Amino acid sequence: MIKDFFFLALKTVRQRRLRSWLTVIGVVIGITAVVALLSLGIGLERTIIAQVEGIFGVDTIMIMRGVEERDPRRDTRRGPVPGLIDIEPDLVRQVEEVVAIAPIRSETGLIRRVAENGVPVSGFFPVIGLYSEMVTEFRAFIGEFPIAAGRMLIVGDERKAILGYAVAQRLAVTPGKTIEIEGQSFQVVGIIETYPEEMKAAMGAAAGLEPILTDETIFIPFAMMEEIFGDAGAPLFLAKAGEREDVVIVAERINTALAEAGVDGILLVTFEEISQGIGTMVNIVSSFVAGLAGIALLVGGVGLMNTMYTSVLERTREIGVMKAVGAQNRHILSIFLIESSLMGFIGGIVGIILGLLLSVGASLAMRHFWEFELLLGISAPLIIGALLFSLLVGAIAGMLPARRASKLRPVEAFRYE
Amino acid sequence: MSLVKLRNITKEYQLGKTVVHALRGVDLAIDAGEIVAIMGPSGSGKSTLMHIIGCLDMPSVGEVEIENMPTDSLRERQLATIRGRKIGFVFQTFNLVASLTAQGNVALPMIFQKIKRTQRTQRAAELLEKIGLGDRKNHHPNELSGGERQRVSIARAMANDPDIILADEPTGNLDSESGATVMRTLRRLSDEEGKTVIVVTHNPEVAAYADRVITLRDGKIIKEERRD
Ligand SMILES: Nc1ncnc2c1ncn2[C@@H]1O[C@H](COP(=O)(O)OP(=O)(O)OP(=O)(O)O)[C@@H](O)[C@H]1O
Ligand SMILES: [Mg+2]
């Protein structure tokens, strides 16, 4: 019976083709805007996550000092706290399915150099302790080390350093020269070319730390950090999980191993958690914007309601006839509800197609004009959601007019001219 | 036994402060298979009476029985079912649904009685065939002449094989030729299928098809004549 009502409604919609389309356009505009914005939002989220993933790797686990559990009574939240973790990297390396581990420690050091002419230059610069696996296993994290002159640090180096491009210039050093870090002599073995900007920012942001990769950064072997700056350990360890095991499970194992070794106050963060955080943030923003676009949809809905009211008026006689030939109130209600839902639905389909095209266009335009690679945000939940929503808008818009139609007294309908 | 029984039917309309008495105590019994013509001047209450018989409206006072079933206590759905199953309406202005073909219009009353699609189309085609419009079944109302439209609406009235056909000035918008065709069709339905036909008309020629002619004036039956 609903099927028959559907065909009745379809015939009416088709008969008043022009008006139906004009009405549908109102819905189309709203749905187009909402779908385009949400899909751009999803695309943006995917893009950011892909970038973070590129730096970070899905299989990376960050080990930091921090609070693991929420404790509302003490007003503490899950998150990092400052402080060094003093563990043997081997302790983590022994955990099943951990394939690599590397500490990262960065400090600010007083750097001094006495030039050939005897004039000293000094200043404070970031110093990073470079662990050998950082270079071999976490290359993406720390970036390509574009060596401009000299060589990279190698295993077995002790009082050797490589310098960022800017600091090398400030100190006027070239490979082979000697500098003082916190009063101790280091031989400069290499100079790094300038880093790409986004690399500098991303590195720090991803780790939730201050940006540490700058053109003024000085790298020394990790083992030297304790000797120069005191205290053992590092504020951040990166661990890499093997492919055979889920990264969350490996993180759990590391946690257990550390707890058994008596190390506590440790926070383990996986990529998944970071991408969730980004996802939530982007979602909030894009939902808000799409909500604004929803106002256009509201206008479309009101237009639809208006058309339905007009239609009820015009078809008063037809409604009377249907009642005279046996239609019950609820049948009339269904016919009109289906009619408005149908128009909402058609508006939804067209709107979704246009919205997706618009977001594809925006993504192409960004690549073309700004060379920004925005991923497409086309997803099944978005499409299905938008379709259901347009159906809902149609149904809601039709509710009152359909009610009026169903309550019409047949005799009144015949007297209506 | 009477198919339709009306007892002391009164219908009043409140128009602002004045009360319009459309019907003032009508008693009427109509037997199965009869053709009854209702005549009378404009405003005498003919349409009002038809609407009350057809369960489209309720009387202010009085009782209506259709097949010995009082209708005053029936609910909206039940009244709709009676209209759909037991009564077929034919209107002066045809009142076909413009978006549906002739066949669609004839099939419409069957939709509300939950009759299957294949059965509906078949019966609609048969009914159109029977009234001589078999070749016009895919035409929309605006592609048909007035006489043809009225025959389609008679076919529609027959859709659920009702016992009673109510026709309010069915020939009012037709020329005498088409009017005669319509009346012959109604006569045949009565003679061959035993339908009870109640027809409102101003036209004595139309009334001549009836077994009984009832004349209304000011909401009362003032004359009743039977012919043989
Ligand atoms: N809904 C209504 N509200 C107020 N008055 C009404 C209503 N329906 C009918 N009437 C009045 O009741 C009276 C009878 O009307 P009805 O339509 O039954 O007359 P009729 O005999 O069919 O006339 P006609 O031959 O012109 O069709 C008229 O005076 C009319 O104005
Ligand atoms: Mg009348």
XYZ file of C-alpha atoms and ligand atoms in Angstrom:
677
model
C 0.000 0.000 0.000
C 2.861 2.346 0.874
C 4.310 1.410 -2.489
C 1.072 2.470 -4.198
C 1.070 5.737 -2.263
C 4.644 6.240 -3.373
C 3.610 5.961 -7.011
C 0.655 8.285 -6.441
C 3.007 10.845 -4.907
C 5.560 10.354 -7.660
C 2.901 11.033 -10.294
C 1.856 14.256 -8.595
C 5.453 15.411 -8.263
C 6.048 14.660 -11.920
C 2.881 16.354 -13.016
C 3.880 19.647 -11.388
C 7.364 19.339 -12.757
C 8.443 22.963 -12.710
C 7.192 23.681 -9.234
C 8.581 20.427 -7.928
C 12.007 21.288 -9.278
C 11.904 24.813 -7.897
C 11.019 23.391 -4.519
C 13.670 20.717 -4.724
C 16.315 23.332 -5.566
C 15.845 24.836 -2.112
C 16.749 21.510 -0.548
C 19.537 20.959 -3.073
C 21.300 24.177 -2.074
C 21.227 23.287 1.600
C 22.374 19.701 1.147
C 25.064 20.763 -1.329
C 26.520 23.223 1.163
C 26.413 20.792 4.064
C 27.866 17.893 2.081
C 30.596 20.013 0.487
C 31.702 21.443 3.824
C 31.571 18.152 5.699
C 33.430 16.390 2.930
C 36.096 19.108 2.901
C 36.331 18.689 6.666
C 36.789 14.947 6.346
C 39.343 15.541 3.586
C 41.245 17.982 5.772
C 41.235 15.518 8.650
C 42.548 12.759 6.374
C 45.218 15.091 5.012
C 46.474 16.121 8.431
C 46.449 12.562 9.701
C 48.297 11.384 6.616
C 50.926 14.066 7.191
C 51.336 13.188 10.835
C 51.439 9.548 9.852
C 54.151 10.317 7.337
C 56.346 11.854 10.009
C 55.414 9.562 12.762
C 54.527 6.165 11.362
C 51.494 4.264 12.539
C 53.709 1.768 14.305
C 55.444 4.318 16.527
C 54.895 4.478 20.267
C 55.997 7.489 22.273
C 57.191 6.848 25.792
C 57.113 9.923 28.012
C 56.740 10.961 31.593
C 53.132 11.592 32.269
C 49.853 10.727 33.882
C 48.279 7.619 32.421
C 44.909 7.536 34.150
C 42.313 10.171 34.624
C 41.769 10.943 38.245
C 39.016 13.522 38.628
C 39.488 13.745 42.397
C 42.981 15.018 41.982
C 42.084 17.011 38.921
C 44.704 15.245 36.862
C 44.277 14.376 33.243
C 45.976 11.939 30.962
C 48.896 13.820 29.502
C 52.610 14.364 29.554
C 54.510 15.980 32.399
C 58.069 17.282 32.175
C 60.920 15.107 33.370
C 63.450 12.574 32.205
C 62.919 8.849 32.060
C 66.028 6.995 32.981
C 65.752 3.582 31.425
C 68.066 1.362 29.496
C 66.808 1.275 25.893
C 67.457 -2.472 25.995
C 64.738 -2.884 28.604
C 62.190 -1.853 25.991
C 63.980 -3.492 23.107
C 63.576 -6.866 24.782
C 59.788 -6.569 24.809
C 58.162 -8.877 22.290
C 57.553 -7.271 18.890
C 59.478 -4.088 19.668
C 61.777 -3.686 16.701
C 63.487 -0.413 17.559
C 63.877 2.091 20.361
C 65.483 5.495 20.443
C 65.637 8.217 23.084
C 65.353 11.873 22.165
C 66.757 14.532 24.428
C 67.143 18.161 23.681
C 68.639 20.807 25.903
C 69.760 24.354 25.503
C 73.489 24.658 25.773
C 75.988 27.483 26.021
C 78.091 27.241 22.911
C 81.369 29.002 22.532
C 83.979 29.149 19.829
C 87.279 30.902 19.686
C 87.992 31.971 16.159
C 91.404 31.865 14.474
C 91.890 35.545 15.178
C 91.291 34.915 18.901
C 87.867 36.609 19.104
C 85.336 34.430 20.940
C 81.710 34.007 19.794
C 79.133 32.477 22.090
C 75.400 31.930 22.470
C 72.689 29.567 23.612
C 71.552 26.978 21.092
C 69.433 23.842 21.168
C 71.469 20.682 21.468
C 69.962 17.346 20.538
C 71.439 14.036 21.580
C 71.262 11.873 18.501
C 70.845 8.156 19.099
C 72.073 5.893 16.331
C 68.686 4.185 15.812
C 67.061 7.548 15.523
C 68.805 7.894 12.208
C 68.431 4.313 11.030
C 64.919 3.475 12.270
C 63.079 6.746 12.798
C 64.275 8.512 9.733
C 60.835 9.832 8.897
C 60.486 11.281 12.352
C 63.641 13.285 12.317
C 63.627 13.962 8.607
C 66.218 13.530 5.938
C 69.452 14.866 7.279
C 70.578 16.862 4.317
C 74.292 17.111 4.969
C 75.726 20.158 3.214
C 79.332 19.644 4.191
C 81.314 17.012 6.056
C 79.597 13.879 7.265
C 76.869 12.494 9.486
C 77.481 11.373 13.066
C 78.360 7.685 13.158
C 78.401 5.010 15.844
C 81.561 5.373 17.874
C 81.687 9.154 17.598
C 82.182 10.755 20.995
C 83.118 14.410 21.107
C 81.852 15.121 17.648
C 79.000 17.411 16.577
C 77.067 18.343 13.475
C 75.606 21.817 13.226
C 72.538 23.359 11.733
C 73.127 25.695 8.849
C 72.335 28.871 10.808
C 74.377 28.105 13.874
C 77.352 27.144 11.727
C 77.178 30.531 10.116
C 76.846 32.342 13.436
C 79.884 30.590 14.793
C 81.674 30.738 11.440
C 82.695 27.115 11.564
C 83.334 24.504 8.905
C 83.911 20.779 9.383
C 87.119 20.061 11.246
C 86.887 23.079 13.532
C 86.312 22.818 17.284
C 83.539 24.355 19.403
C 82.803 24.330 23.146
C 79.492 23.005 24.426
C 78.975 23.859 28.097
C 82.722 24.251 28.353
C 83.646 20.938 26.726
C 85.339 20.622 23.356
C 83.580 19.072 20.387
C 84.856 18.673 16.880
C 82.467 19.753 14.146
C 82.203 16.951 11.577
C 79.245 18.085 9.466
C 76.914 20.929 8.540
C 73.188 20.394 7.796
C 71.351 22.202 5.059
C 68.273 24.125 6.019
C 65.295 22.009 7.011
C 61.957 22.301 5.227
C 59.718 24.574 7.313
C 56.869 22.101 7.809
C 59.385 19.529 9.023
C 60.523 21.821 11.804
C 57.030 22.586 12.998
C 55.626 19.104 12.644
C 58.394 17.425 14.541
C 57.828 19.424 17.686
C 54.070 19.542 17.410
C 53.756 15.811 16.915
C 55.704 15.106 20.048
C 53.813 17.742 21.986
C 57.082 19.495 22.632
C 58.622 22.779 21.697
C 59.856 22.810 18.140
C 63.325 21.340 18.472
C 64.410 21.055 14.903
C 65.681 24.391 13.826
C 68.511 25.560 11.674
C 70.273 26.486 14.899
C 70.187 22.980 16.315
C 73.410 21.217 17.193
C 73.500 17.414 17.196
C 75.874 15.416 19.371
C 75.943 11.664 20.156
C 73.184 10.833 22.611
C 75.608 9.256 25.075
C 77.288 12.625 25.553
C 74.137 14.345 26.840
C 74.444 12.980 30.372
C 78.083 14.006 30.541
C 77.409 17.533 29.328
C 74.046 18.373 30.885
C 73.900 15.969 33.843
C 71.077 13.518 34.648
C 70.664 10.263 32.785
C 67.888 9.363 30.382
C 65.639 11.318 28.039
C 62.208 12.995 28.181
C 61.010 11.022 25.166
C 61.642 7.544 23.828
C 60.338 6.373 20.499
C 59.579 2.681 20.134
C 58.573 0.939 16.944
C 56.221 -2.012 16.922
C 56.713 -4.900 14.533
C 54.254 -5.579 11.795
C 52.950 -8.780 13.265
C 51.290 -7.194 16.271
C 48.826 -4.406 16.879
C 50.650 -1.316 18.070
C 48.287 -0.840 21.016
C 49.052 -4.338 22.289
C 52.781 -3.722 21.979
C 52.347 -0.449 23.893
C 50.554 -2.389 26.604
C 53.437 -4.846 26.797
C 55.956 -2.038 27.121
C 53.888 -0.577 29.907
C 53.895 -3.902 31.758
C 57.615 -4.402 31.237
C 58.386 -0.936 32.575
C 56.100 -1.406 35.548
C 57.787 -4.726 36.365
C 61.165 -2.988 36.210
C 59.868 -0.504 38.769
C 59.606 2.458 36.384
C 56.383 4.355 36.901
C 54.823 7.662 35.967
C 55.106 6.653 32.319
C 52.755 7.683 29.539
C 52.552 5.760 26.275
C 51.041 7.503 23.299
C 50.352 5.811 19.961
C 49.709 7.342 16.595
C 46.143 6.214 16.794
C 45.570 8.401 19.796
C 47.108 11.417 18.152
C 45.053 10.988 14.991
C 41.930 10.617 17.091
C 42.711 13.886 18.770
C 43.180 15.616 15.430
C 40.023 13.969 14.110
C 37.954 15.257 17.000
C 39.266 18.758 16.578
C 38.665 18.925 12.833
C 35.265 17.326 13.327
C 34.154 19.956 15.782
C 35.196 22.732 13.437
C 33.681 21.236 10.301
C 30.454 20.262 12.066
C 30.096 23.805 13.265
C 30.597 25.202 9.771
C 28.257 22.611 8.291
C 25.747 23.552 10.947
C 25.831 27.098 9.644
C 25.290 25.734 6.140
C 22.364 23.852 7.621
C 20.559 27.183 7.817
C 20.362 27.083 4.028
C 18.781 23.679 4.392
C 16.295 25.078 6.865
C 15.281 27.673 4.308
C 14.894 24.892 1.750
C 12.740 22.991 4.213
C 10.501 25.987 4.758
C 10.157 26.346 0.981
C 9.157 22.719 0.775
C 6.606 23.213 3.503
C 5.174 26.177 1.651
C 4.858 24.170 -1.544
C 3.120 21.400 0.338
C 0.625 23.812 1.903
C -0.106 25.259 -1.534
C -0.488 21.783 -2.891
C -2.954 20.834 -0.157
C -5.016 23.916 -0.955
C -4.989 23.290 -4.680
C -5.812 19.660 -4.303
C -8.565 20.125 -1.755
C -11.037 18.673 -4.209
C -8.750 15.764 -5.035
C -8.397 15.009 -1.339
C -12.187 15.072 -1.032
C -12.485 12.647 -3.940
C -9.969 10.286 -2.439
C -11.914 10.307 0.794
C -15.159 9.774 -1.097
C -13.714 6.691 -2.763
C -12.588 5.223 0.544
C -9.334 6.872 1.654
C -8.867 7.035 5.394
C -7.270 10.040 7.069
C -4.032 8.163 7.591
C -3.913 7.253 3.897
C -4.099 10.921 2.931
C -1.481 11.694 5.575
C 0.855 9.074 4.118
C 0.389 10.247 0.550
C 1.326 13.826 1.393
C 4.157 12.832 3.719
C 5.589 10.579 1.041
C 5.281 13.372 -1.482
C 7.283 15.831 0.589
C 9.804 13.195 1.668
C 10.236 12.278 -1.971
C 11.047 15.859 -2.869
C 13.442 16.036 0.081
C 15.060 12.810 -1.062
C 15.466 13.944 -4.655
C 16.936 17.202 -3.335
C 19.254 15.092 -1.215
C 20.503 13.002 -4.119
C 21.142 16.010 -6.330
C 22.645 17.933 -3.399
C 24.992 15.098 -2.509
C 26.209 14.804 -6.080
C 26.769 18.572 -6.345
C 28.329 18.756 -2.887
C 30.794 16.001 -3.653
C 31.625 17.543 -7.016
C 32.191 20.850 -5.261
C 34.576 19.328 -2.750
C 36.448 17.477 -5.501
C 36.673 20.786 -7.355
C 37.973 22.549 -4.256
C 40.586 19.874 -3.780
C 41.692 20.159 -7.410
C 41.807 23.942 -7.146
C 43.971 23.760 -4.044
C 46.402 21.471 -5.792
C 46.477 23.693 -8.831
C 46.758 27.099 -7.185
C 48.400 26.439 -3.835
C 50.060 23.106 -4.504
C 48.338 21.804 -1.441
C 47.460 18.138 -1.648
C 44.035 17.933 0.013
C 42.753 14.380 0.235
C 39.164 13.675 -0.814
C 36.668 13.353 1.985
C 34.085 11.109 0.352
C 32.750 8.556 2.764
C 29.788 6.208 2.830
C 28.512 7.421 6.222
C 28.525 10.988 4.916
C 26.497 10.056 1.837
C 24.039 7.832 3.676
C 23.738 10.353 6.491
C 23.030 13.210 4.090
C 20.458 11.104 2.259
C 18.639 10.198 5.451
C 18.830 13.776 6.609
C 17.280 15.122 3.411
C 14.541 12.532 3.758
C 13.986 13.725 7.300
C 13.839 17.367 6.234
C 11.225 16.411 3.630
C 9.200 14.458 6.151
C 9.293 17.218 8.754
C 8.405 19.883 6.199
C 5.455 17.771 5.067
C 4.153 16.955 8.512
C 1.875 19.914 9.122
C 0.539 20.239 5.545
C -0.127 16.494 5.433
C -1.949 16.698 8.736
C -4.093 19.478 7.416
C -4.872 17.468 4.287
C -5.800 14.408 6.283
C -8.131 16.346 8.569
C -9.972 17.960 5.690
C -13.672 17.187 5.818
C -14.735 15.724 2.477
C -17.868 17.843 2.182
C -15.861 21.012 2.717
C -13.503 19.784 0.036
C -16.342 19.647 -2.493
C -17.581 23.098 -1.656
C -14.095 24.512 -2.224
C -13.816 26.303 -5.540
C -35.873 -4.920 2.594
C -34.448 -1.451 2.354
C -30.808 -0.951 1.568
C -30.728 2.640 2.785
C -32.918 3.929 5.565
C -33.121 7.583 6.608
C -35.141 8.569 9.651
C -35.951 12.147 10.488
C -32.759 13.534 8.951
C -32.102 17.145 9.851
C -29.031 19.076 8.838
C -28.210 22.550 10.005
C -25.279 24.744 9.185
C -24.180 27.552 11.414
C -23.245 30.521 9.267
C -22.149 33.230 11.660
C -25.260 34.009 13.672
C -27.774 32.579 11.243
C -28.604 28.914 11.082
C -29.136 27.419 7.627
C -31.567 24.525 7.594
C -30.409 22.383 4.710
C -32.604 19.415 5.628
C -35.645 19.480 7.895
C -36.720 15.986 8.789
C -36.314 13.682 5.812
C -37.591 10.094 6.005
C -36.651 7.863 3.151
C -36.169 4.172 2.460
C -34.499 2.963 -0.691
C -34.655 -0.629 -1.841
C -31.944 -2.671 -3.441
C -31.841 -2.395 -7.229
C -33.904 0.800 -7.385
C -33.059 3.884 -9.363
C -34.214 6.910 -7.402
C -34.109 10.392 -8.838
C -33.968 13.347 -6.464
C -35.222 16.610 -7.908
C -35.872 20.026 -6.524
C -34.825 23.640 -6.833
C -31.335 24.838 -6.131
C -30.574 24.996 -2.447
C -33.315 22.546 -1.523
C -30.818 20.182 0.103
C -30.262 17.548 -2.599
C -26.468 17.485 -2.357
C -26.618 17.598 1.416
C -28.866 14.547 1.379
C -26.504 12.717 -0.985
C -23.519 13.467 1.247
C -25.352 12.131 4.250
C -26.396 8.941 2.457
C -22.823 8.592 1.226
C -21.332 8.899 4.723
C -19.377 11.962 3.648
C -21.264 14.005 6.216
C -23.226 13.333 9.377
C -26.765 14.570 10.017
C -27.397 17.029 12.859
C -30.361 14.952 13.948
C -31.720 11.619 12.722
C -30.449 8.183 11.826
C -28.883 6.666 8.761
C -28.743 2.931 8.219
C -26.841 1.342 5.381
C -27.680 -2.349 4.987
C -29.294 -2.198 8.414
C -26.143 -0.827 10.008
C -26.530 2.470 11.869
C -23.718 4.790 10.877
C -23.838 7.330 13.688
C -21.531 5.417 16.006
C -18.987 4.530 13.350
C -15.512 5.935 13.459
C -13.618 7.722 10.721
C -11.884 4.599 9.441
C -15.077 2.587 9.363
C -16.941 5.331 7.508
C -14.080 5.474 5.012
C -14.370 1.733 4.526
C -18.125 1.988 3.907
C -17.527 4.754 1.346
C -14.888 2.646 -0.289
C -16.696 -0.702 -0.393
C -20.420 -0.056 -0.421
C -20.780 3.267 -2.157
C -19.650 4.658 -5.482
C -19.745 8.394 -6.139
C -20.295 10.128 -9.462
C -19.935 13.913 -9.417
C -21.217 16.656 -11.658
C -17.687 17.911 -12.242
C -16.240 14.402 -12.718
C -13.509 14.988 -10.128
C -10.945 12.745 -11.751
C -7.377 12.940 -10.491
C -5.470 14.843 -13.146
C -2.131 13.110 -12.606
C -3.606 9.647 -13.160
C -4.680 7.976 -16.407
C -8.241 6.750 -16.917
C -7.105 3.364 -15.739
C -5.291 4.874 -12.740
C -8.403 6.773 -11.754
C -10.581 3.675 -11.957
C -8.018 1.725 -9.933
C -7.713 4.405 -7.243
C -10.556 3.221 -4.956
C -9.078 -0.269 -4.974
C -5.760 0.993 -3.585
C -7.469 2.016 -0.369
C -9.004 -1.449 -0.069
C -5.568 -3.044 -0.315
C -6.233 -4.807 -3.583
C -3.147 -6.101 -5.370
C -1.733 -4.153 -8.244
C -2.194 -6.800 -10.925
C -5.768 -7.351 -9.858
C -6.436 -3.612 -9.845
C -5.140 -2.978 -13.324
C -7.031 -5.940 -14.662
C -10.322 -4.918 -13.096
C -9.872 -1.292 -14.125
C -9.263 -2.369 -17.707
C -12.359 -4.571 -17.641
C -14.527 -1.791 -16.253
C -13.309 0.654 -18.899
C -13.927 -1.964 -21.562
C -17.446 -2.420 -20.287
C -18.324 1.252 -20.608
C -16.767 1.390 -24.054
C -13.529 3.195 -23.192
C -11.193 0.239 -23.464
C -9.032 2.060 -25.981
C -8.705 5.193 -23.834
C -7.354 3.627 -20.669
C -3.943 5.274 -20.894
C -5.353 8.733 -21.522
C -5.253 11.408 -18.864
C -8.532 13.188 -17.966
C -7.560 16.305 -19.931
C -7.342 14.161 -23.050
C -10.964 12.992 -22.718
C -14.280 14.630 -23.553
C -16.768 15.482 -20.823
C -18.945 12.479 -21.608
C -15.936 10.185 -21.603
C -14.731 11.606 -18.313
C -18.099 10.982 -16.753
C -18.076 7.400 -17.965
C -14.603 6.979 -16.466
C -15.946 8.275 -13.193
C -18.803 5.773 -13.369
C -16.236 3.042 -13.905
C -14.372 4.411 -10.886
C -17.586 4.303 -8.860
C -17.883 0.626 -9.813
C -14.312 -0.222 -8.844
C -15.009 -1.958 -5.556
C -18.320 -3.365 -6.775
C -20.446 -1.273 -4.402
C -24.157 -1.825 -3.829
C -25.042 1.839 -4.060
C -24.138 4.415 -6.661
C -24.665 8.065 -5.752
C -24.651 10.464 -8.688
C -24.986 14.204 -7.995
C -26.103 15.838 -11.252
C -24.013 13.450 -13.368
C -25.346 14.946 -16.596
C -25.205 18.556 -15.445
C -22.061 19.328 -17.423
C -22.872 17.186 -20.448
C -24.775 17.671 -23.680
C -27.999 15.678 -24.006
C -26.353 12.979 -26.161
C -23.593 12.254 -23.627
C -26.084 12.662 -20.794
C -28.261 9.973 -22.317
C -25.273 7.621 -22.639
C -24.426 8.163 -18.974
C -28.000 7.485 -17.901
C -28.232 4.365 -20.046
C -25.070 3.137 -18.390
C -26.522 3.711 -14.924
C -29.794 2.051 -15.942
C -27.889 -0.978 -17.189
C -25.953 -1.244 -13.925
C -29.242 -1.321 -12.090
C -30.951 -3.784 -14.403
C -28.060 -6.159 -15.009
C -26.105 -5.977 -11.773
C -28.782 -4.996 -9.315
C -27.080 -1.791 -8.257
C -29.028 0.764 -6.320
C -28.666 4.137 -8.014
C -29.555 7.485 -6.487
C -29.308 10.343 -8.910
C -29.765 14.046 -8.304
C -30.966 15.966 -11.330
C -32.773 19.066 -12.536
C -33.580 17.419 -15.819
C -36.977 15.603 -16.241
C -35.506 13.585 -19.121
C -32.900 12.237 -16.746
C -35.503 11.590 -14.094
C -37.375 9.538 -16.661
C -34.776 6.767 -16.264
C -35.720 6.409 -12.585
C -38.112 4.005 -10.877
C -39.030 6.634 -8.349
C -38.765 10.413 -8.309
C -38.498 12.317 -5.053
C -38.887 16.072 -4.969
C -37.251 18.161 -2.254
C -38.091 21.713 -1.322
C -36.630 23.674 1.561
C -35.110 20.550 3.013
C -38.274 18.489 2.972
C -39.680 15.824 0.702
C -42.746 17.372 -0.863
C -43.518 14.811 -3.536
C -42.779 11.203 -4.274
C -43.918 9.423 -7.430
C -43.285 5.883 -8.531
C -43.289 4.846 -12.178
C -43.474 1.411 -13.716
N -21.083 23.759 4.427
C -22.155 24.546 4.390
N -22.214 25.667 5.129
C -23.281 26.472 5.110
N -24.369 26.257 4.372
C -24.372 25.149 3.589
C -23.293 24.255 3.553
N -23.598 23.254 2.698
C -24.823 23.544 2.200
N -25.283 24.668 2.748
C -26.587 25.270 2.505
O -27.567 24.245 2.612
C -28.529 24.444 1.620
C -28.685 23.191 0.784
O -27.523 23.021 0.013
P -27.342 21.881 -1.056
O -25.966 22.003 -1.604
O -27.703 20.595 -0.440
O -28.386 22.287 -2.147
P -28.703 21.590 -3.551
O -30.120 21.167 -3.505
O -27.700 20.568 -3.851
O -28.534 22.794 -4.552
P -27.993 22.789 -6.065
O -29.088 22.266 -6.914
O -27.697 24.215 -6.348
O -26.776 21.941 -6.068
C -28.161 25.658 0.804
O -28.901 26.767 1.282
C -26.709 25.821 1.105
O -26.345 27.167 1.083
Mg -26.178 20.275 -5.267
